[in-house]
Amino acid sequence: MSNSPANAPVNATGIGASVKRREDFRFLTGQGTYTDDINRPNQTHAYILRSPYAHARINGIDTAAALEAPGVVAVFTGKDIAADKVNGLPCGWLIHSKDGSPMVEPPHPPLVLDKVVHVGDQVAVIIAETCEQAKDAAELVMVDYDELPAVTTSPEALKDGAPLVHDQATGNLCYDWHLGDKAATDAAFAKAAHVTKLDLINNRLVPNAMEPRAAIGEFDRATGDYTLWTTSQNPHVIRLLMGAFVLGIPEHKLRVIAPDVGGGFGSKIYHYAEEAIVTWASRKIGRPIKWVAERSESFVSDAHGRDHVTHAELALDADGKFLGLRVQTLANMGAYLSTFAPSIPTYLYATLLAGQYTTPAIYAEVKAVFTHTVPVDAYRGAGRPEACYLIERIVENAARELGIDKTELRRRNFIPPSAMPYDTPVALQYDCGMFEKCLDQALNLIDYKGFPARKAEAKARGKLRGIGLASYIEACGIAPSNVAGALGARAGLYESGEVRFHPTGSVTVFTGSHSHGQSHETTFAQLVSDRFGIPIENVEIVHGDTSKVPFGMGTYGSRSLAVGGSAISKAMDKVVNKAKKIAAHMLEAAETDIVFEQGKFTVAGTDRSLTIGDVALSAYVPHNFPLDELEPGLDEQAFYDPKNFTYPNGTQIAEVEIDPETGVVRIEKFVAVDDFGRVINPMVVEGQVHGGIVQGIGQALMENCVYDPQTGQLLTGSYMDYCMPRADDVPSFIVQYHEEAPCTHNPLGVKGCGEAGAIGGSATVMNAVVDALADLGIKHLDMPATPLRVWRAIQDASVPLAAE
Amino acid sequence: MTSVSLKVNGKSVTREVEGRTLLVQLLRDHLGLTGTHVGCDTSQCGACVVHVDGESIKSCTMLAVQANGLEVTTIEGLAAADGTLHPMQAAFREHHGLQCGYCTPGMVMSAVDLAKSHEHLDEKTVREGLEGNICRCTGYHNIVKAVLAGAEAMRSQPAQAAAE
């Protein structure tokens, strides 16, 4: 199935080949260049003093003693920021409420002025010769706080009398938004034979890329140019947001470099305060400034993910056909609006509530709420895992309530391939998908038919065995720009690509997307090797530097290949078109007679040909060249704005075993069958799926961001407290894909694979856990299904039995 | 300041450090060996694992002065001088055991020690042995494959494995 002969690569480094990664040598030999590995001449070090309180008024900050401490160069507070007219961090997406009013958008100062609103809020920056000196001096900064009451959860924050995070956000409400046809949905429920209801919490997570965030700001007095090195997934977005909105630096005087970046998962999309602080302060002190987060800082300053509280109802007819879905969600925004936060529980969540099903009427209401917690934004999947979790959990429960096999209920409701393109009632048009095919293949892989025997065998050993699945669909490569703009996006959603042929036939490709683990340097080079018929060694991929790469939007939402790869593909089209004209001139033939194949331009039906390298040389040494028609050179650029989202989809199935004595859940088997459209590098795709699945398993069984409800203190602020999945927590996986439904609207036919594992993973595992516990009458457990939570549920469920 | 002398990747070095300076800080900040990474502040993530006198150590849990007189091998010292990868490094490449690369140096150093200290490795032993190394990208699937293959290669290519 995977890498079937029909799709076998034409050459060993072309599309469809599991080319070993070109980035590996430097990473394996300790020669990667992450931001913290960079040191600038005359560099200083910054330490950010953060609020220890969730909510407090600042009466004053005394920096005198800190300024006298050894090695200290400067100490700045919010007053200095305000005096220099530095603006707050902007939000990149405007949502309007049901009543048409714009969302409440409180200021987000890089350093606070007189009030802190979450533990970790930035209070002052201490700049010293060494990191240790800055940290020592921070202890001498005296901040006079009056602690105020805090609120950490959305339901509590909406209650009358709850402490206010921002005075302008009445009732802590950011927006009250809806999507879908309420009347049609009400009518669907009115005629329903059965209604399944479910209350669920999508637990708050901390993304935890292994490289902590870091930034180096540098100002060159000679030229007036600023440079920022930062751990970013999208350096141009940072240049635009920080330069234009926060610091007022024109783009031609600001260079942003995102070098090797150690994972992102969404958390490195956003413009963060520390980037603005080091860039601004580097001019004030006239020296470069480096800031590197400690992990405990990451926990209180990297944007968190998820945190939904939802009530959902599914209406079905007597045959189990879905008639309507009604959803009410409270989405915790945290204390400020992070860059893309408002779009996550709206256009990346509610628009996916049809899932893979023909549900004709859907109505979703979403309230976004401020709390005294770290801001929440996109984390791997971003809205789509929340939608998948809701749909697949409620479908699972509906199947159990109706006594219909869980796979049969899904089959009855799948959108068939014949219905594509399919308009959902929540504003999307799915272009293609073969949902039942993925389900069937996954069922085969896990031997679904043999499950009852395995369950019985487990029972004989005193174990509870369950099987659960999730058939997910996601929307990737968010676009087109004009549609997103009409929905509130304050940015474009295209990607750039430049393909520069050099005179001697090698190629440098500049892409606006960014790799922080996704393997662009390999897979993008495969596209080029495949298209031009040149050795992959002759191709270099450049990304992550605004001074080299055309304006691009970076990497998020599984967009790199679908949008960034398509831009490169368009630029390669332009190269081939121009080269064809040059070749026609050189071969003294009509352009229409020239055929380009396997790196050669040939006069059709003859043996007269030129390699693309010959043509490139002629383009730069244009002695035999059509100078009247064409400019010299072979260097083309394209900006690709997608016509639609792409819709990766698939089915994951997990089989778990629970020890009722301890509540420990063990994943015995996990399979995934995905449709990512055309696959460029199977090895890389499978690796992305593995990683995503483990983030899904992490959410389902281990990870949970916990705040103390009274004080707003983060209780899970280190790896001692926040349970990251480790090698012995997870199994090996069986991962397959099919390529029979390529994306219909981008030139590569690709859909994106970065988030799929995380989108289906948590629902898959929780459906298996609930299946294992169903015989005890347990209908739902909130994540994470820790041993304690599972054991308690078993004990509670067993009480009536014990009383008998 | 205290003077500390040790051998790093086969070379003798002496540096003046503060008493509180960690081994990882000595390696990264004083010796410029930035291949060893820092991913946490609670000795949990394992990104900073190096070998001290042949055993894997989280270099954030050891003071630089404690390494006085000892031999330290970092990820930079693992491949042969001509650039030939150590069998474990080669296995990570072959099996796509790394994505962003940040946990990789610590993961590889732990894996080498794991392979050396076990006659026979199976999946369970590898998973338990890597419990102190967190990876957020790979889901561990390919790391486990890589470590099993790397350990096998170390047994069949003892000469290269001993290059460390």
Coordinates of C-alpha atoms in Angstrom, one line a residue, chain A residues 2 18 28 41 83 86 171 241 260 279 314 326 342 346 357 364 372 381 459 518 551 566 690 695 722 768 787:
Chain A
S2 CA 2.6 2.5 1.0
S18 CA 12.7 7.6 1.0
L28 CA 24.3 14.0 14.4
P41 CA 30.9 39.9 19.4
A83 CA 8.7 56.2 27.2
V86 CA 7.0 50.7 22.0
G171 CA -17.3 39.4 32.2
L241 CA 4.7 42.0 13.4
D260 CA 18.2 25.6 13.1
T279 CA 15.8 44.0 19.6
L314 CA -25.7 14.6 18.3
R326 CA -25.1 21.1 18.4
P342 CA -8.8 33.9 18.2
T346 CA -13.4 29.3 15.6
Y357 CA -19.8 12.6 8.0
A364 CA -21.6 25.7 17.0
H372 CA -5.2 34.7 34.5
G381 CA -3.4 20.4 15.1
K459 CA -10.3 -10.8 30.8
Q518 CA 10.1 18.6 9.0
F551 CA 8.5 37.2 1.9
S566 CA 3.5 24.4 -4.6
H690 CA 4.7 8.7 14.6
Q695 CA 1.6 13.9 21.1
Y722 CA 4.2 17.9 33.5
A768 CA -10.2 2.6 23.4
P787 CA -3.8 5.7 36.4

